[in-house]
Amino acid sequence: MKISFQISPYVWGILALVLSSCSQSVELETSANEYDMDFTGLSTTWDEAVPLGNATLGTLVWQKDNNLRLSIDRIDLWDLRPVMEFEDENFSFKWVCEQVKKKDYAPVERLLEAPYSNCAGPSKIPGGGLEFPLNERDSVKRVHLYQRQAVCEINWSSGKRMKSFIHATEPVGWFVFEGVDENFNPSLIPPMYNAEAVRSANDHSEHSLFQLGYSQGKVTEEGPGKLLYTQPCGDNHSYSIALKWRHDGDRLVGVWSVTSSLGKDNASDIVDKAFSRGISEYYSSHLRWWNEFYGQSSICIPDKVIEKQYYNELYKMGCIARENSYPISLQSVWTADNGQLPPWKGDYHHDLNTTLSYWPFYCGNHLKEGLGYLNTLWEQREENKAYTKRFWGVEGLNVPGQCTLQGKPLGGWSQYAFGPTISAWLSQHFYLHWKYSQDRIFLKDRAYPYIKDVATYLENITILKEGVRTLPLSSSPEFNDNGINAWFQDMTNFDCALIHFAFGAASELASELGYKEEALHWSRLESELPEYSFDTDGGLCIAKDTPYRVSHRHFSHLLAIHPLGLLDKSKGSEEADIIDASLATLDKYGPDYWVGYSYSWLANLKARALDGDGAAEALRIFAECFCLRNGFHANGDQSGTGKSLFTYRPFTLEGNMAFASGVQEMLLQSHNGMITVFPAIPSDWKDVSFDRLRSIGAFVISASMRDGRLSTIKILAEKGGRLRIKLPSGCRMACEENGRSFTQFIDLDTSEGETLHFNAL
């Protein structure tokens, strides 16, 4: 007897979905290169783990006890409790000035600093972890990070293998195990919010998670192969982790997500959707993004230590920055996984850390990824204006030097947590995005309005004394730390340079937009500012009568040289002498109290001084002495070779990003109105090239040097305009497109989208 069945289209759809999710292909194709991380075993500390991320989610792959651990994190996991002390009637700069004048500084410390030091929140907080049991008889043979594909692979002696990745743009992480049985399952391990953690590392973690006072969340089963964890965070915030997995023969395929109540996504729904779409679809789009990212620019240099570190930093950039994500905080998506709050609460340090972290995005041709910083600052303007009115007592825009995810002040050392010129340094990034992109809509709608608000604040907060504009109190991060003598009565070179920049940039951009009266107004204000202060050797001081005479980590007194470029060797011998004398003083007093980012910054300064050998030496020291095995900048000297008396290991990212910028400064500069290729190349670098670095003027440039001589230059004039390139002495270049030859300078008009090729004659 023949029996037939009628199956509805709806049922066919359900069957197809089940079959596809059960038998989906899980082959994740990868290819190794010389810049990959490759280890013979798993790290046993979180800060040396293999990092994965997409600027929203992050994971660290390592071994904790006898388990493979994937520490999982999300950029907007924050304790956002208010700092109640800042509701005090004395919360104002005017009151700080009065206390300094009275020489009674203890009340300032109690109001502005103690909440940061003594209280756990507000702070960045960790998400949790996924754990898989390790078998002592099945040893790990190899741990490999495929940087081009952003995939971590682990191989065991038994033939078992794991691959894991976080999707480049969607809030999901995937893992695939091969060679496991149905009893091999993941566990979802929440942070221990209800137990005191013992501090075990010299990493500047000051508070246990226990001190947050949270009620411990619970892990619940949401059906076979699915776990959910929700953690209340106080102040009506919470976050959720969802984990889902399925066995298919000897394979285990799993997906996880983390969501915050600050957003609209639901972690449980995300992992269900991911399984319905399948890992192959996710991996294909993941690879497309990373291929495009690496295609934006590249370099080739003979120093392989520096080159490998550069590509490690480029990989981190791809993990921590997106147009639609929050900016890079101290550790971004890799919060400490040790039962404690991260170093310095993982916050937004605007007196150096965030600003350095975005240096390489412009020349590196990653303007889009860098917009996450600018978009957030723009969206927080009203919050920052309210703070400016409340604390500074004037209209305009300043930003807390240490702040939360939402731009609110956390407190800290008052001179920098409440620095008078923080917003001026941040405003440079709006200026740089305009200069490198030539996006006139951005200029009109974002860059000039933001800088104008900053300049308005600076006009209102400064005072005229005998025709010279100055601040009621000035500072220079982080000289004299947080003592009363860290406030200077005379304008420091740090504050002076930043106010010069803000007024000058406001005038320049107003003029570009045709706002003549506004341009003249800002120019007049800049003319009222004091000159810089110099020491007896002709170099830049900290402030009047305060020379740089003790090794110090923060080169805040040198902002006029780099990154602001207000002083530059191209302007003549007077400024060249100032730069040389200032850097000679740094060298003279040495690195005893430098940290890793000091070396990275020094490389940028040396490159601006056209000292390629000095820049390369600083970069090499950073890479070899101040980075952990996974490339994380650890602040202190990890080599034991005396490159600093700081030997602690708090992980922060600004040193890594400033390193990448230092390499770029050696290869291409354009800050002084003229493009220079290979401006600071060490004497022993004979064959060097780069592809698709970006200059001011929106020119995308590729160039090569062979046997120590400039060989080729390729220019894409993205927006058109005047092209000016300084050529090395004795060099003669011919343009393929128009047959013209050039010596000393290439100087010609370009059309939008035009490509030009120049070859040495």
PDB file of N, CA, C and O in Angstrom, residues 142-164:
ATOM      1  N   ARG A 142      49.569  24.204  20.211  1.00  0.00           N
ATOM      2  CA  ARG A 142      49.756  25.474  19.507  1.00  0.00           C
ATOM      3  C   ARG A 142      48.556  26.381  19.734  1.00  0.00           C
ATOM      4  O   ARG A 142      47.417  25.923  19.726  1.00  0.00           O
ATOM      5  N   VAL A 143      48.858  27.658  19.943  1.00  0.00           N
ATOM      6  CA  VAL A 143      47.832  28.698  20.020  1.00  0.00           C
ATOM      7  C   VAL A 143      48.192  29.740  18.974  1.00  0.00           C
ATOM      8  O   VAL A 143      49.298  30.297  19.001  1.00  0.00           O
ATOM      9  N   HIS A 144      47.281  30.009  18.054  1.00  0.00           N
ATOM     10  CA  HIS A 144      47.602  30.867  16.909  1.00  0.00           C
ATOM     11  C   HIS A 144      46.500  31.895  16.705  1.00  0.00           C
ATOM     12  O   HIS A 144      45.314  31.562  16.682  1.00  0.00           O
ATOM     13  N   LEU A 145      46.903  33.156  16.566  1.00  0.00           N
ATOM     14  CA  LEU A 145      45.970  34.216  16.187  1.00  0.00           C
ATOM     15  C   LEU A 145      46.206  34.568  14.734  1.00  0.00           C
ATOM     16  O   LEU A 145      47.266  35.091  14.371  1.00  0.00           O
ATOM     17  N   TYR A 146      45.225  34.261  13.891  1.00  0.00           N
ATOM     18  CA  TYR A 146      45.279  34.642  12.484  1.00  0.00           C
ATOM     19  C   TYR A 146      44.778  36.083  12.391  1.00  0.00           C
ATOM     20  O   TYR A 146      43.573  36.343  12.386  1.00  0.00           O
ATOM     21  N   GLN A 147      45.721  37.027  12.318  1.00  0.00           N
ATOM     22  CA  GLN A 147      45.327  38.429  12.392  1.00  0.00           C
ATOM     23  C   GLN A 147      44.542  38.882  11.173  1.00  0.00           C
ATOM     24  O   GLN A 147      43.639  39.715  11.294  1.00  0.00           O
ATOM     25  N   ARG A 148      44.843  38.350  10.005  1.00  0.00           N
ATOM     26  CA  ARG A 148      44.114  38.787   8.809  1.00  0.00           C
ATOM     27  C   ARG A 148      42.654  38.377   8.860  1.00  0.00           C
ATOM     28  O   ARG A 148      41.793  39.059   8.297  1.00  0.00           O
ATOM     29  N   GLN A 149      42.358  37.270   9.536  1.00  0.00           N
ATOM     30  CA  GLN A 149      40.977  36.805   9.651  1.00  0.00           C
ATOM     31  C   GLN A 149      40.398  37.042  11.048  1.00  0.00           C
ATOM     32  O   GLN A 149      39.218  36.773  11.269  1.00  0.00           O
ATOM     33  N   ALA A 150      41.216  37.528  11.985  1.00  0.00           N
ATOM     34  CA  ALA A 150      40.775  37.757  13.368  1.00  0.00           C
ATOM     35  C   ALA A 150      40.160  36.495  13.957  1.00  0.00           C
ATOM     36  O   ALA A 150      39.050  36.505  14.487  1.00  0.00           O
ATOM     37  N   VAL A 151      40.909  35.410  13.871  1.00  0.00           N
ATOM     38  CA  VAL A 151      40.468  34.102  14.370  1.00  0.00           C
ATOM     39  C   VAL A 151      41.552  33.543  15.286  1.00  0.00           C
ATOM     40  O   VAL A 151      42.736  33.563  14.938  1.00  0.00           O
ATOM     41  N   CYS A 152      41.141  33.031  16.442  1.00  0.00           N
ATOM     42  CA  CYS A 152      42.060  32.327  17.339  1.00  0.00           C
ATOM     43  C   CYS A 152      41.870  30.829  17.157  1.00  0.00           C
ATOM     44  O   CYS A 152      40.739  30.332  17.196  1.00  0.00           O
ATOM     45  N   GLU A 153      42.968  30.107  16.966  1.00  0.00           N
ATOM     46  CA  GLU A 153      42.915  28.656  16.827  1.00  0.00           C
ATOM     47  C   GLU A 153      43.804  28.017  17.895  1.00  0.00           C
ATOM     48  O   GLU A 153      44.916  28.476  18.154  1.00  0.00           O
ATOM     49  N   ILE A 154      43.292  26.944  18.502  1.00  0.00           N
ATOM     50  CA  ILE A 154      44.056  26.162  19.464  1.00  0.00           C
ATOM     51  C   ILE A 154      44.073  24.717  18.991  1.00  0.00           C
ATOM     52  O   ILE A 154      43.031  24.163  18.618  1.00  0.00           O
ATOM     53  N   ASN A 155      45.251  24.104  18.995  1.00  0.00           N
ATOM     54  CA  ASN A 155      45.406  22.696  18.634  1.00  0.00           C
ATOM     55  C   ASN A 155      45.960  21.913  19.816  1.00  0.00           C
ATOM     56  O   ASN A 155      46.893  22.366  20.486  1.00  0.00           O
ATOM     57  N   TRP A 156      45.382  20.732  20.047  1.00  0.00           N
ATOM     58  CA  TRP A 156      45.821  19.858  21.123  1.00  0.00           C
ATOM     59  C   TRP A 156      46.565  18.644  20.565  1.00  0.00           C
ATOM     60  O   TRP A 156      46.431  18.318  19.372  1.00  0.00           O
ATOM     61  N   SER A 157      47.308  17.973  21.422  1.00  0.00           N
ATOM     62  CA  SER A 157      48.097  16.820  20.999  1.00  0.00           C
ATOM     63  C   SER A 157      47.229  15.675  20.501  1.00  0.00           C
ATOM     64  O   SER A 157      47.664  14.873  19.667  1.00  0.00           O
ATOM     65  N   SER A 158      45.985  15.585  20.966  1.00  0.00           N
ATOM     66  CA  SER A 158      45.079  14.512  20.548  1.00  0.00           C
ATOM     67  C   SER A 158      44.495  14.741  19.161  1.00  0.00           C
ATOM     68  O   SER A 158      43.851  13.853  18.607  1.00  0.00           O
ATOM     69  N   GLY A 159      44.688  15.944  18.606  1.00  0.00           N
ATOM     70  CA  GLY A 159      44.060  16.295  17.343  1.00  0.00           C
ATOM     71  C   GLY A 159      42.841  17.179  17.519  1.00  0.00           C
ATOM     72  O   GLY A 159      42.285  17.690  16.541  1.00  0.00           O
ATOM     73  N   LYS A 160      42.409  17.378  18.745  1.00  0.00           N
ATOM     74  CA  LYS A 160      41.295  18.294  19.005  1.00  0.00           C
ATOM     75  C   LYS A 160      41.686  19.703  18.584  1.00  0.00           C
ATOM     76  O   LYS A 160      42.849  20.112  18.724  1.00  0.00           O
ATOM     77  N   ARG A 161      40.698  20.458  18.098  1.00  0.00           N
ATOM     78  CA  ARG A 161      40.969  21.809  17.621  1.00  0.00           C
ATOM     79  C   ARG A 161      39.812  22.727  17.970  1.00  0.00           C
ATOM     80  O   ARG A 161      38.657  22.303  17.976  1.00  0.00           O
ATOM     81  N   MET A 162      40.139  23.978  18.273  1.00  0.00           N
ATOM     82  CA  MET A 162      39.123  24.997  18.503  1.00  0.00           C
ATOM     83  C   MET A 162      39.444  26.234  17.671  1.00  0.00           C
ATOM     84  O   MET A 162      40.603  26.657  17.584  1.00  0.00           O
ATOM     85  N   LYS A 163      38.422  26.800  17.055  1.00  0.00           N
ATOM     86  CA  LYS A 163      38.559  28.102  16.413  1.00  0.00           C
ATOM     87  C   LYS A 163      37.471  29.018  16.962  1.00  0.00           C
ATOM     88  O   LYS A 163      36.337  28.587  17.189  1.00  0.00           O
ATOM     89  N   SER A 164      37.857  30.279  17.163  1.00  0.00           N
ATOM     90  CA  SER A 164      36.913  31.239  17.724  1.00  0.00           C
ATOM     91  C   SER A 164      37.109  32.592  17.060  1.00  0.00           C
ATOM     92  O   SER A 164      38.237  32.978  16.728  1.00  0.00           O
TER      93      SER A 164
END
